[in-house]
PDB file of C-alpha atoms in Angstrom:
ATOM      1  CA  MET O 123      57.192  67.699  45.383  1.00 52.00           C
ATOM      2  CA  LYS O 124      54.549  66.184  43.086  1.00 47.00           C
ATOM      3  CA  LYS O 125      57.210  65.175  40.595  1.00 47.00           C
ATOM      4  CA  HIS O 126      59.194  63.547  43.405  1.00 49.00           C
ATOM      5  CA  ILE O 127      56.169  61.505  44.542  1.00 46.00           C
ATOM      6  CA  ILE O 128      55.321  60.433  40.983  1.00 47.00           C
ATOM      7  CA  GLY O 129      58.929  59.464  40.353  1.00 48.00           C
ATOM      8  CA  THR O 130      59.020  57.448  43.547  1.00 48.00           C
ATOM      9  CA  LEU O 131      55.798  55.655  42.608  1.00 44.00           C
ATOM     10  CA  LEU O 132      57.088  54.890  39.119  1.00 48.00           C
ATOM     11  CA  LEU O 133      60.370  53.582  40.526  1.00 48.00           C
ATOM     12  CA  GLY O 134      58.503  51.448  43.054  1.00 51.00           C
ATOM     13  CA  GLY O 135      56.253  50.061  40.325  1.00 52.00           C
ATOM     14  CA  TRP O 136      59.238  49.240  38.126  1.00 50.00           C
ATOM     15  CA  CYS O 137      60.997  47.433  41.024  1.00 49.00           C
ATOM     16  CA  LEU O 138      57.863  45.434  41.775  1.00 49.00           C
ATOM     17  CA  MET O 139      57.539  44.460  38.115  1.00 49.00           C
ATOM     18  CA  MET O 140      61.176  43.332  37.960  1.00 47.00           C
ATOM     19  CA  LEU O 141      60.805  41.341  41.175  1.00 48.00           C
ATOM     20  CA  THR O 142      57.741  39.590  39.757  1.00 48.00           C
ATOM     21  CA  LEU O 143      59.604  38.791  36.530  1.00 45.00           C
ATOM     22  CA  LEU O 144      62.581  37.415  38.440  1.00 43.00           C
ATOM     23  CA  GLN O 145      60.346  35.235  40.584  1.00 45.00           C
ATOM     24  CA  SER O 146      58.628  34.012  37.449  1.00 42.00           C
ATOM     25  CA  CYS O 147      61.992  33.142  35.872  1.00 39.00           C
ATOM     26  CA  ASP O 148      63.090  31.292  39.010  1.00 39.00           C
ATOM     27  CA  LYS O 149      59.866  29.311  38.970  1.00 38.00           C
ATOM     28  CA  GLN O 150      60.365  28.365  35.324  1.00 39.00           C
ATOM     29  CA  GLU O 151      63.826  27.078  36.142  1.00 39.00           C
ATOM     30  CA  VAL O 152      62.418  24.846  38.879  1.00 46.00           C
ATOM     31  CA  PHE O 153      58.987  23.811  37.654  1.00 47.00           C
ATOM     32  CA  SER O 154      58.136  22.448  34.232  1.00 46.00           C
ATOM     33  CA  TYR O 155      54.572  21.198  34.723  1.00 46.00           C
ATOM     34  CA  GLU O 156      51.271  22.674  33.653  1.00 57.00           C
ATOM     35  CA  SER O 157      48.910  19.762  34.354  1.00 64.00           C
ATOM     36  CA  GLU O 158      46.898  19.062  37.487  1.00 88.00           C
ATOM     37  CA  HIS O 159      49.315  16.333  38.590  1.00 95.00           C
ATOM     38  CA  ALA O 160      53.049  16.037  37.971  1.00 97.00           C
ATOM     39  CA  LEU O 161      55.763  13.563  38.930  1.00 97.00           C
ATOM     40  CA  PHE O 162      59.492  13.723  39.576  1.00 97.00           C
ATOM     41  CA  PHE O 163      62.158  11.295  40.833  1.00 97.00           C
ATOM     42  CA  GLU O 164      63.701  11.823  44.251  1.00 94.00           C
ATOM     43  CA  ARG O 165      67.381  12.609  43.619  1.00 92.00           C
ATOM     44  CA  TRP O 166      69.066  12.858  47.015  1.00 88.00           C
ATOM     45  CA  LYS O 167      68.742  11.549  50.554  1.00 82.00           C
ATOM     46  CA  GLN O 168      70.288  13.549  53.382  1.00 80.00           C
ATOM     47  CA  VAL O 169      71.793  11.149  55.933  1.00 74.00           C
ATOM     48  CA  SER O 170      73.473  13.777  58.121  1.00 79.00           C
ATOM     49  CA  LEU O 171      74.151  17.511  58.202  1.00 81.00           C
ATOM     50  CA  SER O 172      77.190  17.028  55.978  1.00 78.00           C
ATOM     51  CA  GLU O 173      76.438  13.827  54.071  1.00 79.00           C
ATOM     52  CA  ARG O 174      73.910  12.813  51.442  1.00 82.00           C
ATOM     53  CA  TYR O 175      73.771  10.191  48.725  1.00 78.00           C
ATOM     54  CA  ARG O 176      72.130   9.874  45.332  1.00 86.00           C
ATOM     55  CA  LEU O 177      68.888   8.006  44.892  1.00 90.00           C
ATOM     56  CA  ASP O 178      68.564   8.414  41.128  1.00 94.00           C
ATOM     57  CA  THR O 179      71.789   6.551  40.276  1.00 94.00           C
ATOM     58  CA  VAL O 180      72.608   3.117  41.697  1.00 94.00           C
ATOM     59  CA  ASN O 181      75.223   0.409  41.142  1.00 93.00           C
ATOM     60  CA  TYR O 182      74.935  -3.352  41.559  1.00 94.00           C
ATOM     61  CA  SER O 183      77.253  -6.304  41.100  1.00 93.00           C
ATOM     62  CA  PHE O 184      75.709  -9.766  41.068  1.00 93.00           C
ATOM     63  CA  SER O 185      79.018 -10.975  42.492  1.00 90.00           C
ATOM     64  CA  HIS O 186      77.908  -9.417  45.811  1.00 89.00           C
ATOM     65  CA  TYR O 187      74.696 -11.481  45.783  1.00 88.00           C
ATOM     66  CA  VAL O 188      75.843 -15.087  45.586  1.00 84.00           C
ATOM     67  CA  GLY O 189      73.212 -17.357  44.030  1.00 85.00           C
ATOM     68  CA  VAL O 190      70.905 -14.457  43.100  1.00 90.00           C
ATOM     69  CA  GLU O 191      69.678 -14.252  39.497  1.00 95.00           C
ATOM     70  CA  ASP O 192      67.534 -11.100  39.731  1.00 97.00           C
ATOM     71  CA  ILE O 193      67.919  -7.860  41.710  1.00 96.00           C
ATOM     72  CA  GLU O 194      64.984  -5.497  42.168  1.00 96.00           C
ATOM     73  CA  HIS O 195      65.478  -1.802  42.826  1.00 96.00           C
ATOM     74  CA  GLN O 196      62.828   0.784  43.640  1.00 96.00           C
ATOM     75  CA  PHE O 197      63.236   4.416  42.619  1.00 97.00           C
ATOM     76  CA  LYS O 198      61.185   6.872  44.674  1.00 97.00           C
ATOM     77  CA  ILE O 199      58.751   9.105  42.749  1.00 97.00           C
ATOM     78  CA  ASN O 200      57.020  12.156  44.239  1.00 97.00           C
ATOM     79  CA  LEU O 201      53.702  13.709  43.303  1.00 97.00           C
ATOM     80  CA  ILE O 202      52.960  17.411  42.824  1.00 96.00           C
ATOM     81  CA  GLY O 203      49.276  18.249  43.113  1.00 94.00           C
ATOM     82  CA  ASN O 204      46.351  16.809  45.033  1.00 95.00           C
ATOM     83  CA  LEU O 205      46.423  13.160  46.072  1.00 96.00           C
ATOM     84  CA  LEU O 206      44.913  10.818  43.507  1.00 96.00           C
ATOM     85  CA  GLU O 207      41.445   9.409  44.033  1.00 95.00           C
ATOM     86  CA  GLU O 208      42.199   6.471  41.730  1.00 96.00           C
ATOM     87  CA  ASP O 209      45.361   4.641  40.697  1.00 97.00           C
ATOM     88  CA  ALA O 210      46.847   6.157  37.533  1.00 97.00           C
ATOM     89  CA  GLU O 211      49.437   4.951  35.037  1.00 97.00           C
ATOM     90  CA  TYR O 212      52.488   7.065  34.283  1.00 98.00           C
ATOM     91  CA  GLU O 213      54.928   6.598  31.415  1.00 97.00           C
ATOM     92  CA  VAL O 214      58.602   5.696  31.589  1.00 98.00           C
ATOM     93  CA  ILE O 215      60.805   5.145  28.543  1.00 98.00           C
ATOM     94  CA  VAL O 216      64.263   3.667  28.048  1.00 98.00           C
ATOM     95  CA  VAL O 217      66.726   6.304  26.855  1.00 98.00           C
ATOM     96  CA  ASP O 218      68.502   4.334  24.118  1.00 97.00           C
ATOM     97  CA  SER O 219      71.383   6.780  23.725  1.00 97.00           C
ATOM     98  CA  LEU O 220      72.198   6.437  27.445  1.00 97.00           C
ATOM     99  CA  THR O 221      71.652   2.670  27.745  1.00 98.00           C
ATOM    100  CA  THR O 222      73.957  -0.267  27.022  1.00 98.00           C
ATOM    101  CA  ALA O 223      71.920  -2.973  28.772  1.00 98.00           C
ATOM    102  CA  THR O 224      70.059  -5.336  26.456  1.00 97.00           C
ATOM    103  CA  GLU O 225      66.340  -6.084  26.776  1.00 97.00           C
ATOM    104  CA  ASP O 226      66.960  -9.497  28.335  1.00 97.00           C
ATOM    105  CA  GLN O 227      68.876  -7.842  31.193  1.00 98.00           C
ATOM    106  CA  TYR O 228      66.068  -5.794  32.731  1.00 98.00           C
ATOM    107  CA  THR O 229      62.325  -5.643  33.395  1.00 98.00           C
ATOM    108  CA  ILE O 230      60.369  -2.481  34.201  1.00 97.00           C
ATOM    109  CA  LYS O 231      57.451  -3.315  36.461  1.00 95.00           C
ATOM    110  CA  ASN O 232      53.974  -1.845  35.981  1.00 92.00           C
ATOM    111  CA  PRO O 233      54.367   1.985  36.324  1.00 96.00           C
ATOM    112  CA  VAL O 234      51.269   2.909  38.324  1.00 97.00           C
ATOM    113  CA  PHE O 235      51.036   5.709  40.886  1.00 98.00           C
ATOM    114  CA  ARG O 236      48.677   4.586  43.633  1.00 97.00           C
ATOM    115  CA  LYS O 237      45.797   6.627  44.983  1.00 96.00           C
ATOM    116  CA  GLY O 238      46.060   8.452  48.295  1.00 96.00           C
ATOM    117  CA  ARG O 239      49.859   8.675  48.213  1.00 97.00           C
ATOM    118  CA  SER O 240      52.222  11.632  47.943  1.00 97.00           C
ATOM    119  CA  SER O 241      55.084   9.361  46.861  1.00 97.00           C
ATOM    120  CA  ASP O 242      55.386   5.940  45.249  1.00 97.00           C
ATOM    121  CA  SER O 243      58.106   3.887  43.615  1.00 97.00           C
ATOM    122  CA  LEU O 244      59.140   2.584  40.210  1.00 98.00           C
ATOM    123  CA  SER O 245      60.340  -1.014  40.425  1.00 97.00           C
ATOM    124  CA  VAL O 246      63.057  -2.158  38.038  1.00 98.00           C
ATOM    125  CA  VAL O 247      64.469  -5.686  38.001  1.00 98.00           C
ATOM    126  CA  VAL O 248      67.907  -6.386  36.528  1.00 98.00           C
ATOM    127  CA  HIS O 249      68.727  -9.917  35.401  1.00 98.00           C
ATOM    128  CA  LYS O 250      71.987 -11.829  35.626  1.00 97.00           C
ATOM    129  CA  THR O 251      73.301 -12.889  32.208  1.00 97.00           C
ATOM    130  CA  PRO O 252      76.628 -14.458  31.105  1.00 96.00           C
ATOM    131  CA  ALA O 253      77.662 -11.218  29.350  1.00 96.00           C
ATOM    132  CA  LEU O 254      77.832  -9.406  32.705  1.00 97.00           C
ATOM    133  CA  LYS O 255      80.853 -11.490  33.730  1.00 95.00           C
ATOM    134  CA  ASP O 256      83.021  -9.432  31.385  1.00 92.00           C
ATOM    135  CA  LYS O 257      81.496  -5.965  31.389  1.00 94.00           C
ATOM    136  CA  SER O 258      79.353  -3.467  33.240  1.00 96.00           C
ATOM    137  CA  VAL O 259      76.201  -2.143  31.557  1.00 97.00           C
ATOM    138  CA  HIS O 260      73.834   0.693  32.359  1.00 97.00           C
ATOM    139  CA  LEU O 261      70.137   1.386  31.953  1.00 98.00           C
ATOM    140  CA  THR O 262      68.691   4.915  31.838  1.00 98.00           C
ATOM    141  CA  LEU O 263      64.969   5.487  32.308  1.00 98.00           C
ATOM    142  CA  ARG O 264      63.042   8.721  31.805  1.00 97.00           C
ATOM    143  CA  LEU O 265      59.654   9.991  32.959  1.00 97.00           C
ATOM    144  CA  VAL O 266      57.604  11.452  30.106  1.00 97.00           C
ATOM    145  CA  GLU O 267      54.259  13.215  30.078  1.00 96.00           C
ATOM    146  CA  ASN O 268      51.065  11.281  29.461  1.00 96.00           C
ATOM    147  CA  GLU O 269      47.337  11.925  29.832  1.00 96.00           C
ATOM    148  CA  ASN O 270      47.557  11.536  33.627  1.00 96.00           C
ATOM    149  CA  PHE O 271      50.744  13.353  34.603  1.00 97.00           C
ATOM    150  CA  GLY O 272      52.979  16.207  33.589  1.00 95.00           C
ATOM    151  CA  LEU O 273      56.624  16.541  34.605  1.00 95.00           C
ATOM    152  CA  GLY O 274      57.621  18.084  37.921  1.00 92.00           C
ATOM    153  CA  TYR O 275      61.021  19.525  38.696  1.00 89.00           C
ATOM    154  CA  MET O 276      63.300  20.019  35.709  1.00 87.00           C
ATOM    155  CA  GLY O 277      66.322  17.715  35.757  1.00 90.00           C
ATOM    156  CA  TYR O 278      64.515  15.162  37.951  1.00 95.00           C
ATOM    157  CA  THR O 279      63.165  12.980  35.130  1.00 96.00           C
ATOM    158  CA  ASP O 280      65.954  10.389  34.703  1.00 97.00           C
ATOM    159  CA  VAL O 281      67.198   7.455  36.783  1.00 97.00           C
ATOM    160  CA  ARG O 282      70.091   5.074  36.092  1.00 97.00           C
ATOM    161  CA  ILE O 283      71.199   1.597  37.080  1.00 98.00           C
ATOM    162  CA  ARG O 284      74.719   0.325  36.418  1.00 97.00           C
ATOM    163  CA  PHE O 285      75.239  -3.396  36.947  1.00 97.00           C
ATOM    164  CA  ASN O 286      77.622  -6.268  36.263  1.00 96.00           C
ATOM    165  CA  ASP O 287      78.647  -9.691  37.523  1.00 95.00           C
ATOM    166  CA  MET O 288      82.365  -9.004  37.829  1.00 93.00           C
ATOM    167  CA  PRO O 289      83.940 -10.022  41.142  1.00 88.00           C
ATOM    168  CA  THR O 290      84.548  -6.794  43.043  1.00 89.00           C
ATOM    169  CA  GLN O 291      84.831  -6.030  46.723  1.00 92.00           C
ATOM    170  CA  PRO O 292      81.487  -4.873  48.203  1.00 91.00           C
ATOM    171  CA  THR O 293      81.484  -1.292  49.457  1.00 88.00           C
ATOM    172  CA  TRP O 294      80.344  -2.493  52.900  1.00 92.00           C
ATOM    173  CA  TRP O 295      83.549  -4.577  53.246  1.00 95.00           C
ATOM    174  CA  THR O 296      85.437  -1.656  54.731  1.00 94.00           C
ATOM    175  CA  LYS O 297      88.805  -1.596  56.490  1.00 95.00           C
ATOM    176  CA  GLU O 298      86.959  -1.767  59.810  1.00 94.00           C
ATOM    177  CA  VAL O 299      85.070  -4.885  58.694  1.00 95.00           C
ATOM    178  CA  GLU O 300      88.324  -6.399  57.465  1.00 95.00           C
ATOM    179  CA  LEU O 301      90.231  -5.776  60.707  1.00 95.00           C
ATOM    180  CA  ALA O 302      87.471  -6.572  63.200  1.00 94.00           C
ATOM    181  CA  PHE O 303      85.377  -9.291  61.559  1.00 96.00           C
ATOM    182  CA  LEU O 304      86.143 -10.849  58.174  1.00 96.00           C
ATOM    183  CA  GLY O 305      89.784 -10.321  57.252  1.00 96.00           C
ATOM    184  CA  PRO O 306      90.910  -9.480  53.692  1.00 95.00           C
ATOM    185  CA  TYR O 307      88.296  -9.756  50.936  1.00 95.00           C
ATOM    186  CA  SER O 308      88.175 -12.582  48.424  1.00 94.00           C
ATOM    187  CA  TYR O 309      85.274 -13.773  46.303  1.00 91.00           C
ATOM    188  CA  GLU O 310      85.725 -17.284  47.677  1.00 94.00           C
ATOM    189  CA  LYS O 311      85.377 -15.940  51.217  1.00 96.00           C
ATOM    190  CA  LEU O 312      82.211 -14.041  50.257  1.00 94.00           C
ATOM    191  CA  GLU O 313      80.751 -17.292  48.864  1.00 92.00           C
ATOM    192  CA  THR O 314      81.650 -19.006  52.144  1.00 96.00           C
ATOM    193  CA  ILE O 315      80.003 -16.291  54.254  1.00 96.00           C
ATOM    194  CA  VAL O 316      76.783 -16.714  52.234  1.00 93.00           C
ATOM    195  CA  ALA O 317      76.941 -20.516  52.572  1.00 94.00           C
ATOM    196  CA  ALA O 318      77.487 -20.280  56.356  1.00 95.00           C
ATOM    197  CA  ASN O 319      74.759 -17.674  56.958  1.00 95.00           C
ATOM    198  CA  GLU O 320      71.459 -18.361  55.215  1.00 90.00           C
ATOM    199  CA  GLY O 321      69.888 -15.210  53.778  1.00 86.00           C
ATOM    200  CA  PHE O 322      73.013 -13.077  54.225  1.00 90.00           C
ATOM    201  CA  THR O 323      73.569 -10.274  51.712  1.00 87.00           C
ATOM    202  CA  THR O 324      75.315  -7.365  53.460  1.00 90.00           C
ATOM    203  CA  PHE O 325      76.847  -6.039  56.687  1.00 92.00           C
ATOM    204  CA  GLU O 326      75.057  -2.707  56.229  1.00 87.00           C
ATOM    205  CA  GLY O 327      72.552  -1.958  58.966  1.00 87.00           C
ATOM    206  CA  LEU O 328      73.666  -4.827  61.206  1.00 92.00           C
ATOM    207  CA  SER O 329      74.564  -4.423  64.871  1.00 94.00           C
ATOM    208  CA  LEU O 330      78.009  -5.338  66.196  1.00 94.00           C
ATOM    209  CA  THR O 331      76.492  -8.463  67.754  1.00 95.00           C
ATOM    210  CA  GLU O 332      74.988  -9.542  64.420  1.00 96.00           C
ATOM    211  CA  LYS O 333      78.245  -8.890  62.570  1.00 96.00           C
ATOM    212  CA  ARG O 334      80.188 -10.915  65.118  1.00 96.00           C
ATOM    213  CA  LYS O 335      77.727 -13.806  64.851  1.00 96.00           C
ATOM    214  CA  ILE O 336      78.078 -13.892  61.048  1.00 96.00           C
ATOM    215  CA  ALA O 337      81.862 -13.877  61.328  1.00 97.00           C
ATOM    216  CA  LEU O 338      81.852 -16.664  63.942  1.00 97.00           C
ATOM    217  CA  ASN O 339      79.436 -18.782  61.878  1.00 96.00           C
ATOM    218  CA  THR O 340      81.748 -18.381  58.905  1.00 97.00           C
ATOM    219  CA  LYS O 341      84.828 -19.248  60.910  1.00 96.00           C
ATOM    220  CA  GLU O 342      83.171 -22.439  62.181  1.00 96.00           C
ATOM    221  CA  TYR O 343      81.981 -23.335  58.661  1.00 96.00           C
ATOM    222  CA  ILE O 344      85.512 -22.920  57.282  1.00 96.00           C
ATOM    223  CA  SER O 345      86.904 -25.207  59.997  1.00 95.00           C
ATOM    224  CA  GLU O 346      84.234 -27.875  59.504  1.00 95.00           C
ATOM    225  CA  HIS O 347      84.593 -28.027  55.725  1.00 95.00           C
ATOM    226  CA  GLY O 348      88.335 -27.388  55.411  1.00 95.00           C
ATOM    227  CA  ILE O 349      87.832 -24.426  53.084  1.00 96.00           C
ATOM    228  CA  THR O 350      90.863 -22.522  51.793  1.00 95.00           C
ATOM    229  CA  GLU O 351      91.452 -19.567  49.537  1.00 95.00           C
ATOM    230  CA  LYS O 352      91.664 -20.186  45.788  1.00 92.00           C
ATOM    231  CA  ASN O 353      95.476 -20.447  45.927  1.00 93.00           C
ATOM    232  CA  GLY O 354      95.375 -22.914  48.833  1.00 93.00           C
ATOM    233  CA  ASP O 355      96.163 -20.397  51.586  1.00 94.00           C
ATOM    234  CA  PRO O 356      94.159 -20.637  54.828  1.00 94.00           C
ATOM    235  CA  MET O 357      90.904 -18.696  54.782  1.00 96.00           C
ATOM    236  CA  GLU O 358      91.208 -16.497  57.847  1.00 94.00           C
ATOM    237  CA  ILE O 359      88.498 -14.837  59.915  1.00 95.00           C
ATOM    238  CA  PRO O 360      90.068 -12.643  62.642  1.00 94.00           C
ATOM    239  CA  VAL O 361      87.116 -12.530  65.087  1.00 91.00           C
ATOM    240  CA  TYR O 362      87.247 -14.501  68.374  1.00 88.00           C
TER     241      TYR O 362
END
């Protein structure tokens, strides 16, 4: 009986030790920080039960932003540890081996994590240059440790921007937008929409009433100025 109890205790102790080791391994796979404060980039945003999109990788085409020379994007950064009592600088580097953008094509704004916040953002500005007419480039940035911050979750240290100025159809110009509001895409029509609607950049987030108003403004502008497609065909807006 004694032997049975001792054996049971030894087995229980061994199981507990293994469980602790496994938990420790899991933690090492997830966490990589040892300092008081650590940072990591937000990677995903859940928009529904079945749909999510990436936050650490973004794409821009200056052709979708008529007349715009600079586009600013903000990557969300989260803090692990107590909230800061003072603003603190963190360090971000350009990963040369994963970057084709040249230095004149981007600006990294002051990387400071502000006090009293559990999350902040890294602002990156990409600049329109003639070279982007012919090719798409990418910029990869990486969080690295400094005297203020360690690194948070492993695999959450990099962010990427791909950008160009090649005429491509915006992702918001869907089949529904084509059939109900704007008709088939052309770059000339996009330029006309921007000219007819001051401050316009996208259909995303707009109500049906706002979309209809933009389409009607464009239709009126086309009629007033006699605008056609590049090949001389009528520029058609299907909304009434």
